[in-house]
mmCIF file of C-alpha atoms in Angstrom:
data_model
loop_
_atom_site.group_PDB
_atom_site.id
_atom_site.type_symbol
_atom_site.label_atom_id
_atom_site.label_comp_id
_atom_site.label_asym_id
_atom_site.label_seq_id
_atom_site.Cartn_x
_atom_site.Cartn_y
_atom_site.Cartn_z
ATOM 1 C CA GLU A 1 -7.629 3.229 28.065
ATOM 2 C CA LEU A 2 -9.984 3.422 25.475
ATOM 3 C CA LEU A 3 -12.523 1.570 27.314
ATOM 4 C CA GLU A 4 -12.246 4.083 30.207
ATOM 5 C CA LYS A 5 -12.815 6.939 27.584
ATOM 6 C CA GLY A 6 -15.929 5.106 26.417
ATOM 7 C CA GLU A 7 -14.183 4.517 22.994
ATOM 8 C CA ARG A 8 -13.141 1.603 21.149
ATOM 9 C CA LEU A 9 -10.367 0.293 18.744
ATOM 10 C CA SER A 10 -12.216 0.137 15.172
ATOM 11 C CA ASN A 11 -9.799 -0.091 12.309
ATOM 12 C CA VAL A 12 -6.523 -1.632 12.241
ATOM 13 C CA VAL A 13 -3.867 -1.289 9.209
ATOM 14 C CA LEU A 14 -1.101 -3.844 9.263
ATOM 15 C CA MET A 15 1.781 -1.661 7.755
ATOM 16 C CA GLY A 16 5.291 -0.415 8.215
ATOM 17 C CA MET A 17 6.245 -3.067 10.491
ATOM 18 C CA GLY A 18 7.863 -5.278 8.037
ATOM 19 C CA GLU A 19 6.042 -7.342 5.416
ATOM 20 C CA PRO A 20 2.896 -8.881 6.877
ATOM 21 C CA LEU A 21 2.130 -11.391 4.283
ATOM 22 C CA GLY A 22 5.970 -12.444 4.981
ATOM 23 C CA ASN A 23 4.490 -13.249 8.488
ATOM 24 C CA TYR A 24 1.508 -14.772 7.343
ATOM 25 C CA LYS A 25 0.742 -17.460 9.906
ATOM 26 C CA ASN A 26 0.884 -14.952 12.801
ATOM 27 C CA VAL A 27 -0.745 -12.015 10.859
ATOM 28 C CA MET A 28 -3.724 -14.480 10.170
ATOM 29 C CA THR A 29 -3.804 -15.446 13.922
ATOM 30 C CA ALA A 30 -3.899 -11.936 15.088
ATOM 31 C CA VAL A 31 -6.491 -10.910 12.334
ATOM 32 C CA ARG A 32 -8.798 -13.484 13.463
ATOM 33 C CA ARG A 33 -8.105 -12.935 16.958
ATOM 34 C CA MET A 34 -8.829 -9.150 16.392
ATOM 35 C CA ASN A 35 -12.206 -10.082 14.593
ATOM 36 C CA GLN A 36 -13.487 -12.627 17.123
ATOM 37 C CA GLU A 37 -12.014 -11.730 20.322
ATOM 38 C CA ILE A 38 -12.183 -7.890 19.855
ATOM 39 C CA GLY A 39 -14.778 -7.309 17.765
ATOM 40 C CA ILE A 40 -12.977 -5.435 15.074
ATOM 41 C CA GLY A 41 -14.893 -5.981 11.918
ATOM 42 C CA ALA A 42 -12.816 -7.795 9.304
ATOM 43 C CA ARG A 43 -13.698 -5.015 6.871
ATOM 44 C CA HIS A 44 -12.175 -2.542 9.255
ATOM 45 C CA ILE A 45 -8.636 -4.373 8.934
ATOM 46 C CA THR A 46 -6.191 -3.728 6.149
ATOM 47 C CA ILE A 47 -3.232 -5.861 5.549
ATOM 48 C CA SER A 48 -0.563 -4.176 3.316
ATOM 49 C CA THR A 49 1.831 -6.200 1.098
ATOM 50 C CA VAL A 50 4.557 -5.312 -1.332
ATOM 51 C CA GLY A 51 3.107 -8.130 -3.569
ATOM 52 C CA LEU A 52 3.931 -11.456 -2.365
ATOM 53 C CA VAL A 53 1.930 -13.145 -5.217
ATOM 54 C CA PRO A 54 1.750 -16.804 -3.549
ATOM 55 C CA ARG A 55 0.563 -15.159 -0.107
ATOM 56 C CA ILE A 56 -2.054 -13.001 -2.084
ATOM 57 C CA GLN A 57 -3.253 -16.025 -3.640
ATOM 58 C CA ARG A 58 -3.611 -17.836 -0.238
ATOM 59 C CA LEU A 59 -5.346 -14.858 1.478
ATOM 60 C CA SER A 60 -7.861 -15.007 -1.114
ATOM 61 C CA LYS A 61 -8.889 -18.567 0.064
ATOM 62 C CA GLU A 62 -9.290 -17.577 3.398
ATOM 63 C CA GLY A 63 -12.869 -16.516 3.604
ATOM 64 C CA ILE A 64 -12.096 -13.474 5.741
ATOM 65 C CA GLN A 65 -13.190 -10.228 4.264
ATOM 66 C CA VAL A 66 -10.068 -8.099 5.054
ATOM 67 C CA ASN A 67 -8.979 -5.373 3.219
ATOM 68 C CA LEU A 68 -5.817 -5.700 0.684
ATOM 69 C CA ALA A 69 -3.541 -2.890 -0.198
ATOM 70 C CA VAL A 70 -0.680 -3.462 -2.356
ATOM 71 C CA SER A 71 2.514 -1.012 -2.516
ATOM 72 C CA LEU A 72 2.657 -0.447 -6.288
ATOM 73 C CA HIS A 73 4.519 2.676 -6.964
ATOM 74 C CA ALA A 74 5.446 2.232 -10.323
ATOM 75 C CA ALA A 75 3.616 1.184 -13.472
ATOM 76 C CA ASN A 76 6.269 -0.590 -15.361
ATOM 77 C CA ASP A 77 8.921 -3.316 -14.232
ATOM 78 C CA ARG A 78 11.726 -1.222 -15.172
ATOM 79 C CA ASP A 79 11.017 1.243 -12.709
ATOM 80 C CA ARG A 80 9.433 -1.000 -10.368
ATOM 81 C CA SER A 81 12.094 -3.047 -10.089
ATOM 82 C CA GLU A 82 14.527 -0.245 -9.203
ATOM 83 C CA MET A 83 12.192 1.135 -6.404
ATOM 84 C CA MET A 84 11.037 -2.365 -5.112
ATOM 85 C CA PRO A 85 13.356 -5.268 -5.502
ATOM 86 C CA VAL A 86 10.488 -7.883 -4.811
ATOM 87 C CA ASN A 87 9.417 -6.981 -8.294
ATOM 88 C CA VAL A 88 12.081 -8.968 -9.889
ATOM 89 C CA ARG A 89 10.694 -12.107 -8.229
ATOM 90 C CA PHE A 90 6.933 -11.343 -9.067
ATOM 91 C CA PRO A 91 6.873 -8.876 -11.965
ATOM 92 C CA LEU A 92 3.903 -6.661 -12.656
ATOM 93 C CA SER A 93 2.293 -9.062 -15.093
ATOM 94 C CA GLU A 94 2.140 -11.762 -12.294
ATOM 95 C CA LEU A 95 1.366 -9.377 -9.599
ATOM 96 C CA MET A 96 -1.644 -7.936 -11.546
ATOM 97 C CA GLN A 97 -3.336 -11.260 -12.830
ATOM 98 C CA THR A 98 -3.160 -12.317 -9.062
ATOM 99 C CA CYS A 99 -4.843 -9.200 -8.111
ATOM 100 C CA ARG A 100 -7.480 -9.525 -10.618
ATOM 101 C CA ASP A 101 -8.009 -13.038 -9.378
ATOM 102 C CA TYR A 102 -8.007 -11.924 -5.850
ATOM 103 C CA VAL A 103 -10.863 -9.622 -6.664
ATOM 104 C CA SER A 104 -12.936 -12.223 -8.512
ATOM 105 C CA ASP A 105 -12.228 -14.921 -5.718
ATOM 106 C CA THR A 106 -13.278 -12.492 -2.985
ATOM 107 C CA GLY A 107 -15.339 -9.664 -4.261
ATOM 108 C CA ARG A 108 -13.342 -7.235 -2.536
ATOM 109 C CA ARG A 109 -11.765 -4.102 -3.801
ATOM 110 C CA ILE A 110 -8.024 -3.772 -3.610
ATOM 111 C CA THR A 111 -6.332 -0.583 -2.855
ATOM 112 C CA PHE A 112 -2.984 0.093 -4.314
ATOM 113 C CA GLU A 113 -0.646 2.272 -2.612
ATOM 114 C CA TRP A 114 1.239 5.163 -4.691
ATOM 115 C CA ALA A 115 3.843 7.432 -2.747
ATOM 116 C CA LEU A 116 4.193 10.297 -5.143
ATOM 117 C CA ILE A 117 7.524 11.570 -5.986
ATOM 118 C CA ALA A 118 8.135 14.879 -7.827
ATOM 119 C CA GLY A 119 9.393 14.175 -11.180
ATOM 120 C CA LYS A 120 9.745 10.518 -10.921
ATOM 121 C CA ASN A 121 6.471 8.869 -10.684
ATOM 122 C CA ASP A 122 3.693 11.803 -10.545
ATOM 123 C CA THR A 123 3.995 12.845 -14.242
ATOM 124 C CA PRO A 124 1.051 12.748 -16.607
ATOM 125 C CA GLU A 125 2.643 10.011 -18.832
ATOM 126 C CA THR A 126 2.930 7.899 -15.576
ATOM 127 C CA ALA A 127 -0.659 8.683 -14.676
ATOM 128 C CA HIS A 128 -1.709 7.163 -18.230
ATOM 129 C CA GLU A 129 0.664 4.340 -17.810
ATOM 130 C CA LEU A 130 -1.011 3.670 -14.308
ATOM 131 C CA GLY A 131 -4.277 4.047 -15.950
ATOM 132 C CA ASN A 132 -4.026 1.340 -18.448
ATOM 133 C CA LEU A 133 -2.269 -0.948 -15.990
ATOM 134 C CA LEU A 134 -5.477 -0.714 -13.569
ATOM 135 C CA ARG A 135 -8.152 -0.087 -16.336
ATOM 136 C CA GLY A 136 -11.311 -2.430 -15.604
ATOM 137 C CA LEU A 137 -9.988 -3.761 -11.731
ATOM 138 C CA MET A 138 -12.171 -2.908 -8.864
ATOM 139 C CA CYS A 139 -9.557 -1.003 -7.033
ATOM 140 C CA HIS A 140 -8.759 2.335 -5.406
ATOM 141 C CA VAL A 141 -5.583 4.274 -5.666
ATOM 142 C CA ASN A 142 -4.083 5.773 -2.460
ATOM 143 C CA LEU A 143 -1.886 8.543 -3.270
ATOM 144 C CA ILE A 144 0.568 9.144 -0.615
ATOM 145 C CA PRO A 145 2.552 12.537 -0.222
ATOM 146 C CA LEU A 146 6.376 11.677 0.179
ATOM 147 C CA ASN A 147 7.597 12.446 3.461
ATOM 148 C CA PRO A 148 10.866 14.402 4.212
ATOM 149 C CA THR A 149 13.352 11.917 4.945
ATOM 150 C CA ASP A 150 17.174 12.383 5.468
ATOM 151 C CA GLY A 151 19.396 10.756 3.114
ATOM 152 C CA TYR A 152 16.655 10.792 0.454
ATOM 153 C CA ASP A 153 16.348 13.946 -1.931
ATOM 154 C CA GLY A 154 13.173 13.184 -3.469
ATOM 155 C CA LYS A 155 10.645 15.842 -3.500
ATOM 156 C CA PRO A 156 6.696 15.606 -2.732
ATOM 157 C CA THR A 157 4.521 16.335 -5.677
ATOM 158 C CA LYS A 158 3.189 19.926 -5.888
ATOM 159 C CA ALA A 159 -0.811 19.861 -5.158
ATOM 160 C CA ALA A 160 -1.819 21.102 -8.721
ATOM 161 C CA ASP A 161 0.105 17.886 -10.294
ATOM 162 C CA VAL A 162 -1.652 15.852 -7.697
ATOM 163 C CA GLY A 163 -4.957 16.959 -9.118
ATOM 164 C CA THR A 164 -3.802 16.425 -12.559
ATOM 165 C CA PHE A 165 -2.932 12.676 -11.978
ATOM 166 C CA ILE A 166 -6.258 12.156 -10.193
ATOM 167 C CA LYS A 167 -8.053 13.425 -13.202
ATOM 168 C CA ILE A 168 -6.078 11.289 -15.449
ATOM 169 C CA LEU A 169 -6.768 8.237 -13.580
ATOM 170 C CA ALA A 170 -10.491 9.073 -13.447
ATOM 171 C CA ASP A 171 -10.460 8.969 -17.354
ATOM 172 C CA TYR A 172 -9.563 5.408 -17.051
ATOM 173 C CA GLY A 173 -12.240 4.767 -14.500
ATOM 174 C CA VAL A 174 -9.598 4.487 -11.778
ATOM 175 C CA PRO A 175 -10.682 6.185 -8.721
ATOM 176 C CA ALA A 176 -7.758 7.875 -6.556
ATOM 177 C CA THR A 177 -7.441 10.324 -3.688
ATOM 178 C CA PRO A 178 -4.549 11.842 -1.805
ATOM 179 C CA ARG A 179 -3.786 10.649 1.719
ATOM 180 C CA VAL A 180 -3.685 12.750 4.641
ATOM 181 C CA ARG A 181 -0.320 13.206 6.094
ATOM 182 C CA ARG A 182 0.127 12.460 9.694
ATOM 183 C CA GLY A 183 3.033 12.419 12.311
ATOM 184 C CA ILE A 184 5.399 14.256 10.128
ATOM 185 C CA ASP A 185 6.296 16.439 13.272
ATOM 186 C CA ILE A 186 7.306 13.534 15.138
ATOM 187 C CA ASP A 187 9.145 11.542 12.664
ATOM 188 C CA ALA A 188 6.356 8.889 12.621
ATOM 189 C CA GLY A 189 5.799 9.164 8.496
ATOM 190 C CA CYS A 190 6.727 6.534 6.355
ATOM 191 C CA GLY A 191 10.448 5.993 6.499
ATOM 192 C CA GLN A 192 11.075 8.627 9.081
ATOM 193 C CA LEU A 193 11.887 6.788 11.903
ATOM 194 C CA LYS A 194 14.121 4.442 10.075
ATOM 195 C CA SER A 195 16.138 7.363 8.771
ATOM 196 C CA LYS A 196 16.400 8.714 12.240
ATOM 197 C CA VAL A 197 17.642 5.683 13.535
ATOM 198 C CA GLN A 198 20.134 5.098 10.612
ATOM 199 C CA LYS A 199 21.340 8.380 11.144
ATOM 200 C CA ALA A 200 21.983 7.778 14.918
ATOM 201 C CA LEU A 201 23.741 4.827 14.001
ATOM 202 C CA GLY A 202 26.010 6.258 11.473
ATOM 203 C CA ARG A 203 24.446 4.398 8.493
ATOM 204 C CA GLY A 204 22.658 7.003 6.239
ATOM 205 C CA GLY A 205 19.182 7.632 5.624
ATOM 206 C CA ALA A 206 16.931 5.619 3.224
ATOM 207 C CA PRO A 207 14.249 6.343 0.789
ATOM 208 C CA VAL A 208 10.654 5.612 1.911
#
């Protein structure tokens, strides 16, 4: 269809369809095929992960310059373990050292995903905590507005608070930008489709 329009697929993000690094062999096969057979540059392919430390270490040795995005969402073990149980297995100290080693091994910048939740992880105090965690690391923080999701009463951060968060991170030399929200009207944002399906099945909603 794209060829008929004189267009081509130029960017691919492996995210939101299960943990990509949990399906490592097949994901890497797909990445290499997209790169070699379709002609999508490795630097235009992004692999997202919740932070599977051994797989990030393995990826750093692959010799292919894909982008790595790590879902962070909290800057201390208590809060992150509550939001993301994987943190119990791979705590922040281990994850962050692995990320620093990844940058050193590949020369590639890491993106950290951060879903802003009003009053929970969008405060100035949290921004300072995150700035200290990422200080000196070649990285970028992708600030994600919280999507409205049935069954979760979290609220998106106000624009002014997003701006304050970004300014504080900048004081630590950590660049950050808010992500443009897309697909909200058709329940295609993060967490929305799952919530819709669970509601239809009578299971209730879930956070992002």
